[in-house]
PDB file of C-alpha atoms in Angstrom:
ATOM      1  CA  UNK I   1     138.681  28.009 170.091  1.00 71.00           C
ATOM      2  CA  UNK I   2     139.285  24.641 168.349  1.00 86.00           C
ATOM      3  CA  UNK I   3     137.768  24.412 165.296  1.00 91.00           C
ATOM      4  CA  UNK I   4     134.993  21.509 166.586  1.00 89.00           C
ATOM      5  CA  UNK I   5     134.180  23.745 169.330  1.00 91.00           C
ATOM      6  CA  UNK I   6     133.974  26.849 167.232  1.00 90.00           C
ATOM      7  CA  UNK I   7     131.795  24.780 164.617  1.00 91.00           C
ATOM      8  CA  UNK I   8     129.226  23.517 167.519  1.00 92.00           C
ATOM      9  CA  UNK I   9     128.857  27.356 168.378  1.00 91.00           C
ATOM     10  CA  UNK I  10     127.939  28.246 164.838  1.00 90.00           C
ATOM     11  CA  UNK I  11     125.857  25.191 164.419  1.00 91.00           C
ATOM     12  CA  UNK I  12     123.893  25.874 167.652  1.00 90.00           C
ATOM     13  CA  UNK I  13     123.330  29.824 166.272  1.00 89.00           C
ATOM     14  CA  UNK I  14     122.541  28.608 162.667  1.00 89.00           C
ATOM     15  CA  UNK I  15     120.113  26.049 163.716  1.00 89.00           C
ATOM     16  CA  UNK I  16     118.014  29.344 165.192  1.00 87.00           C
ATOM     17  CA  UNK I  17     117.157  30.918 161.670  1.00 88.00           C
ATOM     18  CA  UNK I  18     116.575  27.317 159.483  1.00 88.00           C
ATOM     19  CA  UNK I  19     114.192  26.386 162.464  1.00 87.00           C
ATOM     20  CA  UNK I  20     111.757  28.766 160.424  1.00 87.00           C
ATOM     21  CA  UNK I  21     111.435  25.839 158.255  1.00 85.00           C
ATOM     22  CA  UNK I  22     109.494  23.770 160.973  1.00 85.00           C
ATOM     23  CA  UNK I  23     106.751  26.373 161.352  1.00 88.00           C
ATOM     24  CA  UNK I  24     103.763  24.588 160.226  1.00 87.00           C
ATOM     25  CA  UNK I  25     102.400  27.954 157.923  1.00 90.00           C
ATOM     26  CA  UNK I  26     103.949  30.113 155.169  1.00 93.00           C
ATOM     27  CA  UNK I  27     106.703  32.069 156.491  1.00 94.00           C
ATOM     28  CA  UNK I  28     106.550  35.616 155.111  1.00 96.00           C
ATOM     29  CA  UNK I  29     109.607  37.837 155.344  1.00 96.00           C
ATOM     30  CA  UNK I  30     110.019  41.504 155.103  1.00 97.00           C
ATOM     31  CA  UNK I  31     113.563  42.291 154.347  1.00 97.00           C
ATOM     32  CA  UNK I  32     114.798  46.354 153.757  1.00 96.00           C
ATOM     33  CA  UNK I  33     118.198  48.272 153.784  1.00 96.00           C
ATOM     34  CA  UNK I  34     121.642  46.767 153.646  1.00 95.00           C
ATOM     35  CA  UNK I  35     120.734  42.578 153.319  1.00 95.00           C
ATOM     36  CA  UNK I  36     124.618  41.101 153.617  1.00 92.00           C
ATOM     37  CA  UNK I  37     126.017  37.515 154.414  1.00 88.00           C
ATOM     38  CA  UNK I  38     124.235  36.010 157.189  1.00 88.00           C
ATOM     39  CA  UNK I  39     121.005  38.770 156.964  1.00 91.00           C
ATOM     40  CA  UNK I  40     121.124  37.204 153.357  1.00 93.00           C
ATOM     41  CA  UNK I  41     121.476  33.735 153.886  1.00 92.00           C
ATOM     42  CA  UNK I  42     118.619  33.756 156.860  1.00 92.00           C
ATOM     43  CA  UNK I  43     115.857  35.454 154.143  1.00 94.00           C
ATOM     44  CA  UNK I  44     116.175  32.940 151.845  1.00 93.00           C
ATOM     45  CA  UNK I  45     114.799  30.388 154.874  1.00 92.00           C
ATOM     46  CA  UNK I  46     111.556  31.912 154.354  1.00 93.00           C
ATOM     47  CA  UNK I  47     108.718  30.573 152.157  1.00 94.00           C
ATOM     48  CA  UNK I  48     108.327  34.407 150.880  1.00 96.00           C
ATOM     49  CA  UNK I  49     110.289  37.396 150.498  1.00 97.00           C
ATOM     50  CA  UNK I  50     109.563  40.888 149.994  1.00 98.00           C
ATOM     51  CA  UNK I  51     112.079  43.936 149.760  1.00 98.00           C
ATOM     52  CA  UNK I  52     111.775  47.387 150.089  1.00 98.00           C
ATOM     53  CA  UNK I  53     112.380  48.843 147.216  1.00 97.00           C
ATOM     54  CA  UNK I  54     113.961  51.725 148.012  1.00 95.00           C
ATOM     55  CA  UNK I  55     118.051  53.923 147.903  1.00 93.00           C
ATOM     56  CA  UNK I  56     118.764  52.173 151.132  1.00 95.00           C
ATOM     57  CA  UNK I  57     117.988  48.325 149.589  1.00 97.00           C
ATOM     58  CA  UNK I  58     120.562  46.405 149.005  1.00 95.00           C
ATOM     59  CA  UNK I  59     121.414  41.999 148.749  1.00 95.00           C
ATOM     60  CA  UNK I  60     125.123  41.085 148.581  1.00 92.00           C
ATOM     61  CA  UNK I  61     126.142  37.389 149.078  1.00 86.00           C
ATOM     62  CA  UNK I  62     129.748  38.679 150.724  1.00 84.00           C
ATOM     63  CA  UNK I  63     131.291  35.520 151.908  1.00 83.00           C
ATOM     64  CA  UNK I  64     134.410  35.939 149.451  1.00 81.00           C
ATOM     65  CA  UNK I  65     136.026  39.283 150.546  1.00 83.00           C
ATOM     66  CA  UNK I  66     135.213  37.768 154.139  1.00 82.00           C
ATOM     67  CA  UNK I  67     137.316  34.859 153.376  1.00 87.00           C
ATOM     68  CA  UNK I  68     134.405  32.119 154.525  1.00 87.00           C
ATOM     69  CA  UNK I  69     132.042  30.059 153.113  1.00 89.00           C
ATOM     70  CA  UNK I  70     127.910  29.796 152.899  1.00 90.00           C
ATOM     71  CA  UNK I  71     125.811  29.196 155.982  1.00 90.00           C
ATOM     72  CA  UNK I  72     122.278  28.885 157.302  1.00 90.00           C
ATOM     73  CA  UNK I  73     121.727  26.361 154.552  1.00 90.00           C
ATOM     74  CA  UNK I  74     122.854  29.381 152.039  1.00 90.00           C
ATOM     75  CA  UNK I  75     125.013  26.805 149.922  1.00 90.00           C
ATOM     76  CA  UNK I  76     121.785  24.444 149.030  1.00 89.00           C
ATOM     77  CA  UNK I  77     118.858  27.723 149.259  1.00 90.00           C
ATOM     78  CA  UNK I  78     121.307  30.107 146.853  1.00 92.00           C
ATOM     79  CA  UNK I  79     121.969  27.234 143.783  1.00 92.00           C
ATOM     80  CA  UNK I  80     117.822  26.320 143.955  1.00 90.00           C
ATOM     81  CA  UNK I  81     116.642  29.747 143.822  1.00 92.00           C
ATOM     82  CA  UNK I  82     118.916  30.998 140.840  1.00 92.00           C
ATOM     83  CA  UNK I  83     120.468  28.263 139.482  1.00 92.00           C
ATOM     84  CA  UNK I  84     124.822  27.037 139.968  1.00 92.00           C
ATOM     85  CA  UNK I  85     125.552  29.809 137.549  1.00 91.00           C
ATOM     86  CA  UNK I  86     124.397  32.575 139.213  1.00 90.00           C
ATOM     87  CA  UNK I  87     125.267  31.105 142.469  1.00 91.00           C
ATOM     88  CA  UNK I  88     128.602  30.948 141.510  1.00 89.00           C
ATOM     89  CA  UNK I  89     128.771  34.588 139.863  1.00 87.00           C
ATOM     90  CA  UNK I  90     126.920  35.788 143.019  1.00 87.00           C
ATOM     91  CA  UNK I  91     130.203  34.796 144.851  1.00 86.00           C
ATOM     92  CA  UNK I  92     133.131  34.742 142.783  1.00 86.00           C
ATOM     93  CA  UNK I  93     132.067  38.645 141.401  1.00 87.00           C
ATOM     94  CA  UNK I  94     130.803  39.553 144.642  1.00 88.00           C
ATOM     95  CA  UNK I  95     127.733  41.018 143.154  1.00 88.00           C
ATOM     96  CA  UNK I  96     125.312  43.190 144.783  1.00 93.00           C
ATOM     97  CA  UNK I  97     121.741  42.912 143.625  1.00 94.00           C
ATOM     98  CA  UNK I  98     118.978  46.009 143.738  1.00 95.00           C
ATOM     99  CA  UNK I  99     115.415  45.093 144.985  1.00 96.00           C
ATOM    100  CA  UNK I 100     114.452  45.213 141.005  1.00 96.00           C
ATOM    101  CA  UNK I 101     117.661  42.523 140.169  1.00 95.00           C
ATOM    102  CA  UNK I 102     116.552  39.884 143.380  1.00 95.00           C
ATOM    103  CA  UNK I 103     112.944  39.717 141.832  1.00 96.00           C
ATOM    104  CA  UNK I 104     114.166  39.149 138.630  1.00 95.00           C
ATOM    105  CA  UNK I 105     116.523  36.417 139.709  1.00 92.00           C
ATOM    106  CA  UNK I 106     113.956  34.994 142.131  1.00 93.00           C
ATOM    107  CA  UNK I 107     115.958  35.530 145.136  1.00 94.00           C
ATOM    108  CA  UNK I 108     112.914  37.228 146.232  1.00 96.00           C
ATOM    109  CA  UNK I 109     108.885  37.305 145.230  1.00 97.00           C
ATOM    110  CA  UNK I 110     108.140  40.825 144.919  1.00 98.00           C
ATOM    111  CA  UNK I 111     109.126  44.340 146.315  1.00 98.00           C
ATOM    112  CA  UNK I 112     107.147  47.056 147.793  1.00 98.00           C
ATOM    113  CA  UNK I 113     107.963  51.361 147.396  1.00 97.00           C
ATOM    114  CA  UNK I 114     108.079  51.886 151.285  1.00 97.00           C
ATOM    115  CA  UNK I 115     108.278  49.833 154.349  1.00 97.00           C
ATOM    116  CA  UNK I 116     104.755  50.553 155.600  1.00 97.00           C
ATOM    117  CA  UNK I 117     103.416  49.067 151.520  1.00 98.00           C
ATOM    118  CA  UNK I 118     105.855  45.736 152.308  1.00 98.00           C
ATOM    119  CA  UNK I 119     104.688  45.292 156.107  1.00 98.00           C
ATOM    120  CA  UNK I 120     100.848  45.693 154.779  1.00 98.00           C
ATOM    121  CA  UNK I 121     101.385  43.270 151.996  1.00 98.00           C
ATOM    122  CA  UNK I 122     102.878  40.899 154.191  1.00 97.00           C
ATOM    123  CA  UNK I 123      99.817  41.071 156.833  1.00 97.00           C
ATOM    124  CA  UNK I 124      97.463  41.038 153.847  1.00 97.00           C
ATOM    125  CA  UNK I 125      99.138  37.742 152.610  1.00 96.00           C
ATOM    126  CA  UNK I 126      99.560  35.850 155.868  1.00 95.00           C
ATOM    127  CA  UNK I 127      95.876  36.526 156.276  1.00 96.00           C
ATOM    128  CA  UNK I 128      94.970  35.140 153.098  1.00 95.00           C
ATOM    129  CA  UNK I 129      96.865  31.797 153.804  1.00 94.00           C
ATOM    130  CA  UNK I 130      95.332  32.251 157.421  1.00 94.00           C
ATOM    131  CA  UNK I 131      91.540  31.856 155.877  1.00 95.00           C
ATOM    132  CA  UNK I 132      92.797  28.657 153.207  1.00 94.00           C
ATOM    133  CA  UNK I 133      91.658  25.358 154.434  1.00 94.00           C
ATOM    134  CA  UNK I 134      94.517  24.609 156.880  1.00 92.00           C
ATOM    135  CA  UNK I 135      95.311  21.152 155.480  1.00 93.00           C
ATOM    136  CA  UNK I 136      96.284  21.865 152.085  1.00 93.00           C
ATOM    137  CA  UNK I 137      98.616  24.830 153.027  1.00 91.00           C
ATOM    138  CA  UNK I 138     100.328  22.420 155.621  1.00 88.00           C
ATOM    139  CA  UNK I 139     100.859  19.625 153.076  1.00 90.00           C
ATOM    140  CA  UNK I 140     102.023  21.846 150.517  1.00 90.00           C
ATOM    141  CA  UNK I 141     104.193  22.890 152.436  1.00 88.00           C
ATOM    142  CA  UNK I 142     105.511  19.813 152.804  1.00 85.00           C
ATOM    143  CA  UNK I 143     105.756  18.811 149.621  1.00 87.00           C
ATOM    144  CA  UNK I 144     107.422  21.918 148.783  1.00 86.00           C
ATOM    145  CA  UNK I 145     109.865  22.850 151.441  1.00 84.00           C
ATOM    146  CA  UNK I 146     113.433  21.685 151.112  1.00 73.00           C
ATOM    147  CA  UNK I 147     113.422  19.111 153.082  1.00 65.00           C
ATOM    148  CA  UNK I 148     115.612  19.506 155.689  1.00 56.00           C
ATOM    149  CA  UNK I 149     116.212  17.299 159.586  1.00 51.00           C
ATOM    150  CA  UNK I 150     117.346  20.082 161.700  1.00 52.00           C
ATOM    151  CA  UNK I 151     119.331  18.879 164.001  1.00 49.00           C
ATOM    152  CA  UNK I 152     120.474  16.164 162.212  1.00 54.00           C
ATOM    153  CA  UNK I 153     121.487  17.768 158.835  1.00 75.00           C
ATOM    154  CA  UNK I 154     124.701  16.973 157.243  1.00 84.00           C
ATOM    155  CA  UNK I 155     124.606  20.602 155.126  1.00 87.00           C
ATOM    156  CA  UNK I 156     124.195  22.434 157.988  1.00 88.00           C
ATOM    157  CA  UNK I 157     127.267  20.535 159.954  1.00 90.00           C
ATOM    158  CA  UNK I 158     129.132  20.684 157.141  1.00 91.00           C
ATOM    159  CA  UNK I 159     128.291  24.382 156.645  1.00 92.00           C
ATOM    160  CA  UNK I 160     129.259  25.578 160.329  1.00 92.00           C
ATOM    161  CA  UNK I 161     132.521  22.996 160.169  1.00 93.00           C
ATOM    162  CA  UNK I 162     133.570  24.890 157.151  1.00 92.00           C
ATOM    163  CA  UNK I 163     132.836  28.787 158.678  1.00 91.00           C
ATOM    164  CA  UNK I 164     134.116  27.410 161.403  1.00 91.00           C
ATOM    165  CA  UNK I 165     137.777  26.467 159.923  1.00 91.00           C
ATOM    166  CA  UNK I 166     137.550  29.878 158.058  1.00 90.00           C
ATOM    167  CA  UNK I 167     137.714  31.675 161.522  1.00 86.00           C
ATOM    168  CA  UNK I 168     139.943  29.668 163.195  1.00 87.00           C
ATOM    169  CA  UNK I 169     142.887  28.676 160.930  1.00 85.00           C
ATOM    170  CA  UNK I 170     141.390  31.146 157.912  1.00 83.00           C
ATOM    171  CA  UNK I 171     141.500  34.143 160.244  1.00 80.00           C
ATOM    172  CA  UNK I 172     138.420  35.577 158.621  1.00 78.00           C
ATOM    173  CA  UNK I 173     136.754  37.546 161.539  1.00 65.00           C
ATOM    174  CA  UNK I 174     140.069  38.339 162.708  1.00 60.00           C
ATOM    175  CA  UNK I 175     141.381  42.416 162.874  1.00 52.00           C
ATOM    176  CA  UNK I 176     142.693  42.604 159.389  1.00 49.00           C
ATOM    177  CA  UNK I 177     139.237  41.579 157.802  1.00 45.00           C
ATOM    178  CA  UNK I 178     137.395  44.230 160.690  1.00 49.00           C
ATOM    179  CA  UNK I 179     139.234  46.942 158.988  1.00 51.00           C
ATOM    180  CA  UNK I 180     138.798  46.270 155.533  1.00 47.00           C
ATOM    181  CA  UNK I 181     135.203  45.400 155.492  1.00 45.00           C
ATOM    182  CA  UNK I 182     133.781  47.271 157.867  1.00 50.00           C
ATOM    183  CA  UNK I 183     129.800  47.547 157.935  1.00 47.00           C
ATOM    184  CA  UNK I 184     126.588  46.974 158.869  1.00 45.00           C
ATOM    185  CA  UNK I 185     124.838  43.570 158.073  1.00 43.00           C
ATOM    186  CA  UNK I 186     121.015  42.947 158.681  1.00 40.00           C
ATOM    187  CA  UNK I 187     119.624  40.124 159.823  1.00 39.00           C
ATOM    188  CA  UNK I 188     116.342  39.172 157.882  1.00 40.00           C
ATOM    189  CA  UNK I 189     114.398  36.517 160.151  1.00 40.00           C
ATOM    190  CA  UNK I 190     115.003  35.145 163.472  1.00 38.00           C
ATOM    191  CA  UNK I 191     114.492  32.577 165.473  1.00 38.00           C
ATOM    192  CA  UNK I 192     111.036  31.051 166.207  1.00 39.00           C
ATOM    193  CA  UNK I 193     111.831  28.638 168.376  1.00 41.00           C
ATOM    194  CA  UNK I 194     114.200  27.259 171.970  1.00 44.00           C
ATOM    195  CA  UNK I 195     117.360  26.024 170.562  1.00 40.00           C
ATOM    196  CA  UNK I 196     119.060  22.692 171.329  1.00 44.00           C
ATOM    197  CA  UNK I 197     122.607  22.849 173.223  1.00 47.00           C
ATOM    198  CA  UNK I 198     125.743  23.242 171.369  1.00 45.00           C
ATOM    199  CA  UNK I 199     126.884  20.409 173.035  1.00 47.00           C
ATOM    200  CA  UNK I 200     124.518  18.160 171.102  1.00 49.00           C
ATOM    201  CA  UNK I 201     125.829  18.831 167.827  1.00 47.00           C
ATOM    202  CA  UNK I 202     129.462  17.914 168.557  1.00 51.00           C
ATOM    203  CA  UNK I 203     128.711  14.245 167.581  1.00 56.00           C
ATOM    204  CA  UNK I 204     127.475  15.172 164.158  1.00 57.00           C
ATOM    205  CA  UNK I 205     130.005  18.023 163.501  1.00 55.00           C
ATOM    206  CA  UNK I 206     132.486  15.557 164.193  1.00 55.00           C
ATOM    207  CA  UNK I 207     131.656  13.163 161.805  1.00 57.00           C
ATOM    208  CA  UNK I 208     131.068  16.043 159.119  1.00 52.00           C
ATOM    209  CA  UNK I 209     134.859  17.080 160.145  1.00 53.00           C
ATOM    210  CA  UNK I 210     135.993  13.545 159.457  1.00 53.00           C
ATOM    211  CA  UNK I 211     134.204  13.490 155.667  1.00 53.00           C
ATOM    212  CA  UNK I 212     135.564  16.836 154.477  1.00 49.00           C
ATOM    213  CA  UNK I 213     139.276  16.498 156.189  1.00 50.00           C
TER     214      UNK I 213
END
């Protein structure tokens, strides 16, 4: 594909996971096992996070031995939560982080022992914020959510402009990176709402493509 076509793709399948930020309530995720690249970068969407905390837990950024760069708003979430520094060791060292490491960073609020503690917690909690008077949760939340216009968001073009050139003249999804880093990824949150069409975004990928050429 050419590289504005492949970057309209990604935009149009981004947009699905940082459309959590429109939902007018605390978004609560539950997030267990292997949590790599684009499971990773969808979590951090959420208002708040709790892991497993278990042998099977596990956060890696993973975008450098991929050979492409942040998405689903990863390269503006990543740097608030924990700071340039340890956004920047996160990918150069391509560091993995146990459930006990992502709380203490604040990647994360809190972790549960077992999935059935995390999913109870997170029912418990969305209650709670269910029973608060519903207009001070919903300006809070706007006062304290990145802001961020979907669909018209220069991060996110930029963001799925730049996978997008990784894939297509990076060859970063091609064979060669298959076989070398083969495994599964998990996918945190997902999409809570229809989706505009690709096409759309070609007018504001294509000015992104002309800032960062």
């Amino acid at each position: 594909l050419p590289v504005i076509t492949a970057a309209s793709v990604t935009k149009f399948i981004y947009t699905a996971f940082v459309r959590v930020r429109q939902i007018k309530a605390p978004v609560v995720c539950v997030a267990h096992g292997k949590i790599v690249g684009g499971g990773f970068a969808a979590m951090l969407n959420s208002d708040y996070r709790i892991l497993v905390d278990d042998d099977t837990t596990v956060l890696n950024y993973g975008n450098m031995p991929r050979g492409v760069c942040p998405g689903v708003m990863l390269s503006t979430n990543l740097p608030r939560m924990v700071g340039e520094t340890n956004a920047f060791n996160a990918y150069l060292q391509d560091a993995f982080f146990s459930p006990p490491e992502a709380v203490a960073m604040g990647l994360v609020n809190e972790s549960q022992p077992s999935y059935e503690a995390a999913i109870a917690r997170a029912l418990g909690l969305a209650r709670q914020w269910a029973a608060a008077p519903r207009m001070g949760v919903t300006n809070t939340l706007k006062l304290m959510r990145p802001e961020s216009s979907l669909l018209n968001d220069s991060r996110l073009d930029s963001e799925a402009l730049g996978i997008a050139r990784c894939n297509v003249e990076g060859g970063a999804f091609g064979k060669g990176w298959r076989e070398k880093t083969a495994g599964p990824q998990a996918v945190a949150t997902g999409p809570p709402a229809p989706l505009p069409s690709p096409s759309a975004a070609g007018g504001d990928l294509a000015a992104a493509q002309r800032q960062i050429a």
